[in-house]
Structure formats: structure tokens, C-alpha cells
Amino acid sequence: QKEVEQNSGPLSVPEGAIASLNCTYSDRGSQSFFWYRQYSGKSPELIMFIYSNGDKEDGRFTAQLNKASQYVSLLIRDSQPSDSATYLCASLFGNEKLTFGTGTRLTIIP
Amino acid sequence: GAVVSQHPSRVICKSGTSVKIECRSLDFQATTMFWYRQFPKQSLMLMATSNEGSKATYEQGVEKDKFLINHASLTLSTLTVTSAHPEDSSFYICSARHTGRSYEQYFGPGTRLTVT
């Protein structure tokens, strides 16, 4: 069974610092990985996806993928209070459905 | 780009009635759409996968006769909750997979259903 694991948190980070969110996955055949942000009472919003080993940067966000260790992370630089949300990691194998982790609740402290 | 809409955003209905929720991909085609349910402070739970022009695939434990899914076009999928009961009250969220870029899946804003 494909599983994606995340630390549920809550993770508290001071404003302006780097927030680091981690995720591991069990299916070595997973090919693509996604980070979604979900504010309370809202639906998830796609932030980034990554499918190659290494780093992928988009503004203040950097996704990192290490397929050998089956590990995905999301770094948020210069954290803002508006980054406070639950972050969902998901993996995709081929054209199948996304497998979601349970999410990490992030709080940015002003 | 990549906008998914849902209608209605909020609905209150009486026990025993049926409710239809629409999910539309506004600026892209979606051969595959997904329906999720989320209870407060819980994870997303996938209910079913719908493919345009074919029957939906339901996850284990989801009653297909209670949650009717129709994916009639490349931009529209509907979920009908039949004979709704208070325990069906939840946040229902659809998502659409971009036909041309299958690794991208976008969520609609969700529909909050309350059954009284």
C-alpha cells in the first residue's frame, strides 16, 4: 500500500525564518510529488510539484526531492504570517490517483 | 489559468433529500476528476475517481448508490448525494487533472453540505 507520511505538527516558526516541511513516501515507483497548501475551511491549493532529484525553486518556496531516500521537503524562506496553513504532501505513481499525507500544520509567529 | 469551480459553495438541506454538486474546469480539459470529502480537522478522503464518459471508480467503503457521480464532459463532473442524512454533512471538494499535463491536479473551492 502506498503511503505518504508527514509530521502532523504543529510546527511553529518565527516570522522571517525558514520553515522546513518534510515528507517520506513508501512507494519507490512514485514519480511525481506535490505540495499543497490548505487554509482552514478552504480547499487545497497547489504550490509546487517536483519529479527530478534535487531542488526546484519558485519564489520563496523550494521543493527538494531525494528519490534514494524517498524523501521530499518544502522550504519556505522569509516566512510570513500568511504562510500559516496546513501543508499537504502528495505522491503520484504514473497516472493513478494522488496519495496524500495527513498534512503538517504550520504556524508563523509574528 | 487552471481554475476549477464548484457550485454551490454552501448548501443546507433536509434529511432525506438529494443534493447535486457541480465541478467545472474553467480553462482546461479534465479527462479525470476526483471527489474528496473532508471532516473538520481531518485529512482529505478520496471518495471516487471519475473519467469522462465512463463509470466512476469508488474507494472502498463509499456507497456508489448513495454518491452518484456523472462525468458527462471534459469540463464537468457532478456528485449527487442521495437521501442525505446528518452524517453526510461535510466539506466536499472536487479536483480536476489537467488532460494535457497529467501531473497537475487542481482543486475546486469546495462545497460545505449541512444536512438537518
Short mmCIF file of C-alpha atoms in Angstrom, two decimals:
data_model
loop_
_atom_site.label_atom_id
_atom_site.label_comp_id
_atom_site.label_asym_id
_atom_site.label_seq_id
_atom_site.Cartn_x
_atom_site.Cartn_y
_atom_site.Cartn_z
CA GLN A 1 0.00 0.00 0.00
CA LYS A 2 1.33 3.36 -1.00
CA GLU A 3 1.83 5.68 1.97
CA VAL A 4 2.97 9.22 2.44
CA GLU A 5 4.00 10.30 5.90
CA GLN A 6 4.27 13.78 7.33
CA ASN A 7 4.87 15.13 10.80
CA SER A 8 1.46 16.46 11.80
CA GLY A 9 3.00 19.30 13.80
CA PRO A 10 2.07 21.90 14.71
CA LEU A 11 5.29 23.46 13.51
CA SER A 12 5.90 26.97 14.79
CA VAL A 13 8.38 29.23 13.01
CA PRO A 14 9.20 32.90 13.70
CA GLU A 15 8.29 35.38 11.00
CA GLY A 16 11.17 35.85 8.58
CA ALA A 17 12.76 32.48 9.33
CA ILE A 18 12.89 29.40 7.10
CA ALA A 19 10.13 26.85 7.55
CA SER A 20 11.09 23.29 6.66
CA LEU A 21 8.40 20.72 5.95
CA ASN A 22 9.26 17.09 5.42
CA CYS A 23 7.60 14.10 3.84
CA THR A 24 8.55 10.48 3.20
CA TYR A 25 6.90 8.06 0.83
CA SER A 26 6.80 4.29 0.73
CA ASP A 27 6.35 3.51 -2.98
CA ARG A 28 9.71 3.65 -4.70
CA GLY A 29 7.89 3.73 -8.03
CA SER A 30 6.29 7.11 -7.30
CA GLN A 31 7.34 9.54 -9.95
CA SER A 32 5.95 12.96 -9.08
CA PHE A 33 5.50 14.79 -5.82
CA PHE A 34 3.33 17.70 -4.90
CA TRP A 35 2.95 20.24 -2.16
CA TYR A 36 -0.45 21.72 -1.48
CA ARG A 37 -1.34 24.45 0.99
CA GLN A 38 -4.70 24.36 2.73
CA TYR A 39 -6.03 27.22 4.81
CA SER A 40 -8.60 26.38 7.46
CA GLY A 41 -12.03 25.92 5.90
CA LYS A 42 -10.66 26.17 2.35
CA SER A 43 -9.69 23.65 -0.29
CA PRO A 44 -6.06 22.72 -1.08
CA GLU A 45 -4.04 24.92 -3.39
CA LEU A 46 -1.17 23.54 -5.47
CA ILE A 47 2.10 25.25 -4.56
CA MET A 48 4.71 23.17 -6.29
CA PHE A 49 5.40 19.84 -7.91
CA ILE A 50 8.73 18.10 -8.46
CA TYR A 51 9.73 14.95 -10.30
CA SER A 52 13.50 15.19 -10.65
CA ASN A 53 16.06 14.65 -7.91
CA GLY A 54 17.39 17.87 -6.49
CA ASP A 55 15.91 21.27 -5.82
CA LYS A 56 13.22 23.25 -7.54
CA GLU A 57 12.71 26.85 -6.62
CA ASP A 58 9.70 29.11 -7.11
CA GLY A 59 9.85 32.44 -5.35
CA ARG A 60 10.12 31.87 -1.60
CA PHE A 61 9.42 28.16 -1.98
CA THR A 62 11.96 25.41 -2.66
CA ALA A 63 10.99 21.79 -3.09
CA GLN A 64 13.66 19.14 -2.62
CA LEU A 65 13.46 15.54 -3.78
CA ASN A 66 15.73 12.67 -2.87
CA LYS A 67 14.47 9.50 -4.52
CA ALA A 68 17.17 7.30 -3.00
CA SER A 69 15.98 8.25 0.48
CA GLN A 70 12.32 8.52 -0.61
CA TYR A 71 12.18 11.96 0.90
CA VAL A 72 10.56 15.21 -0.21
CA SER A 73 10.76 18.53 1.53
CA LEU A 74 9.43 22.04 1.16
CA LEU A 75 11.37 25.06 2.36
CA ILE A 76 9.64 28.40 2.81
CA ARG A 77 12.05 31.30 3.06
CA ASP A 78 11.22 34.59 4.76
CA SER A 79 8.14 33.06 6.35
CA GLN A 80 5.12 35.32 6.57
CA PRO A 81 2.04 35.04 8.81
CA SER A 82 0.04 34.37 5.64
CA ASP A 83 2.04 31.14 5.24
CA SER A 84 0.27 29.75 8.32
CA ALA A 85 -1.72 26.81 6.98
CA THR A 86 -1.69 23.04 6.69
CA TYR A 87 0.71 21.76 4.07
CA LEU A 88 -0.12 18.52 2.30
CA CYS A 89 2.47 16.37 0.60
CA ALA A 90 1.29 14.00 -2.15
CA SER A 91 2.87 11.43 -4.43
CA LEU A 92 1.77 10.20 -7.83
CA PHE A 93 2.57 6.93 -9.50
CA GLY A 94 2.03 7.03 -13.24
CA ASN A 95 -1.48 8.19 -13.99
CA GLU A 96 -3.01 6.95 -10.76
CA LYS A 97 -4.66 8.95 -8.01
CA LEU A 98 -2.62 11.15 -5.71
CA THR A 99 -1.65 9.68 -2.36
CA PHE A 100 -1.80 12.37 0.29
CA GLY A 101 -0.08 12.64 3.63
CA THR A 102 -2.11 13.76 6.61
CA GLY A 103 -0.61 17.25 6.46
CA THR A 104 1.62 19.41 8.63
CA ARG A 105 0.10 22.38 10.39
CA LEU A 106 2.45 25.37 10.15
CA THR A 107 2.13 28.47 12.30
CA ILE A 108 4.24 31.54 11.61
CA ILE A 109 4.71 33.58 14.75
CA PRO A 110 4.84 37.37 14.19
CA GLY B 1 -5.15 29.55 -15.62
CA ALA B 2 -6.07 26.15 -14.12
CA VAL B 3 -9.25 27.22 -12.38
CA VAL B 4 -11.78 24.76 -11.02
CA SER B 5 -15.17 25.93 -9.85
CA GLN B 6 -17.75 24.23 -7.66
CA HIS B 7 -21.37 25.02 -7.22
CA PRO B 8 -22.94 25.53 -4.78
CA SER B 9 -20.33 26.66 -2.29
CA ARG B 10 -22.65 26.01 0.62
CA VAL B 11 -25.90 24.09 0.87
CA ILE B 12 -28.28 23.22 3.68
CA CYS B 13 -30.82 20.51 3.04
CA LYS B 14 -33.27 18.43 4.98
CA SER B 15 -32.67 14.81 5.82
CA GLY B 16 -33.89 12.50 3.06
CA THR B 17 -33.45 14.93 0.20
CA SER B 18 -30.83 14.79 -2.56
CA VAL B 19 -28.20 17.37 -3.34
CA LYS B 20 -26.23 17.83 -6.55
CA ILE B 21 -22.80 19.43 -6.58
CA GLU B 22 -21.18 20.57 -9.82
CA CYS B 23 -17.48 20.70 -10.54
CA ARG B 24 -16.17 22.51 -13.60
CA SER B 25 -12.70 23.03 -15.01
CA LEU B 26 -12.95 26.53 -16.45
CA ASP B 27 -9.87 26.92 -18.60
CA PHE B 28 -8.62 23.41 -19.25
CA GLN B 29 -9.92 19.99 -20.13
CA ALA B 30 -10.02 17.32 -17.47
CA THR B 31 -10.45 13.73 -18.54
CA THR B 32 -10.23 12.71 -14.91
CA MET B 33 -11.80 14.35 -11.90
CA PHE B 34 -11.74 13.33 -8.27
CA TRP B 35 -14.19 13.78 -5.43
CA TYR B 36 -12.99 14.14 -1.86
CA ARG B 37 -14.66 14.58 1.47
CA GLN B 38 -13.12 16.24 4.48
CA PHE B 39 -14.44 16.33 8.01
CA PRO B 40 -13.29 19.09 10.39
CA LYS B 41 -9.64 18.82 11.37
CA GLN B 42 -9.26 15.60 9.39
CA SER B 43 -7.42 14.64 6.25
CA LEU B 44 -8.81 14.61 2.76
CA MET B 45 -10.55 11.37 1.98
CA LEU B 46 -10.83 10.33 -1.65
CA MET B 47 -14.34 9.14 -2.43
CA ALA B 48 -14.17 8.36 -6.12
CA THR B 49 -12.39 8.91 -9.40
CA SER B 50 -14.44 9.86 -12.41
CA ASN B 51 -13.35 9.60 -16.02
CA GLU B 52 -15.18 11.38 -18.79
CA GLY B 53 -17.65 9.10 -20.49
CA SER B 54 -17.21 6.13 -18.19
CA LYS B 55 -18.35 4.92 -14.80
CA ALA B 56 -16.72 6.30 -11.69
CA THR B 57 -14.39 4.20 -9.59
CA TYR B 58 -15.32 4.34 -5.93
CA GLU B 59 -12.97 3.90 -2.99
CA GLN B 60 -13.59 1.10 -0.57
CA GLY B 61 -16.39 1.88 1.83
CA VAL B 62 -18.01 4.57 -0.32
CA GLU B 63 -21.55 3.68 -1.36
CA LYS B 64 -21.87 4.19 -5.10
CA ASP B 65 -25.68 4.22 -4.93
CA LYS B 66 -25.61 7.00 -2.38
CA PHE B 67 -22.97 9.15 -4.02
CA LEU B 68 -23.81 9.28 -7.71
CA ILE B 69 -21.11 10.64 -9.96
CA ASN B 70 -21.51 11.70 -13.56
CA HIS B 71 -18.68 12.98 -15.74
CA ALA B 72 -20.51 13.93 -18.89
CA SER B 73 -17.94 16.19 -20.49
CA LEU B 74 -14.27 17.09 -20.33
CA THR B 75 -15.07 20.07 -18.14
CA LEU B 76 -17.95 18.95 -15.92
CA SER B 77 -18.42 16.32 -13.23
CA THR B 78 -21.33 16.15 -10.80
CA LEU B 79 -21.74 14.48 -7.44
CA THR B 80 -25.25 13.78 -6.20
CA VAL B 81 -25.70 12.88 -2.55
CA THR B 82 -28.93 10.90 -2.50
CA SER B 83 -31.20 10.62 0.53
CA ALA B 84 -28.81 12.73 2.57
CA HIS B 85 -28.55 12.25 6.32
CA PRO B 86 -26.88 14.38 9.00
CA GLU B 87 -23.80 12.14 8.95
CA ASP B 88 -23.28 13.16 5.32
CA SER B 89 -22.65 16.73 6.44
CA SER B 90 -19.11 17.50 5.37
CA PHE B 91 -16.87 19.55 3.11
CA TYR B 92 -16.93 18.06 -0.40
CA ILE B 93 -14.08 19.01 -2.67
CA CYS B 94 -13.55 18.11 -6.30
CA SER B 95 -10.31 18.24 -8.20
CA ALA B 96 -9.53 18.06 -11.88
CA ARG B 97 -6.49 16.56 -13.56
CA HIS B 98 -5.25 18.56 -16.50
CA THR B 99 -5.62 16.38 -19.60
CA GLY B 100 -2.53 17.75 -21.27
CA ARG B 101 -0.41 17.82 -18.14
CA SER B 102 -1.48 14.81 -16.11
CA TYR B 103 0.85 15.58 -13.22
CA GLU B 104 -1.12 18.72 -12.42
CA GLN B 105 -4.26 18.37 -10.35
CA TYR B 106 -6.24 21.39 -9.22
CA PHE B 107 -8.88 21.62 -6.53
CA GLY B 108 -12.19 23.39 -6.60
CA PRO B 109 -13.11 25.67 -3.69
CA GLY B 110 -15.28 23.04 -2.04
CA THR B 111 -18.94 22.69 -1.09
CA ARG B 112 -19.99 22.71 2.52
CA LEU B 113 -23.01 20.46 2.94
CA THR B 114 -25.14 20.59 6.06
CA VAL B 115 -27.97 18.11 6.43
CA THR B 116 -30.53 18.97 9.08
#
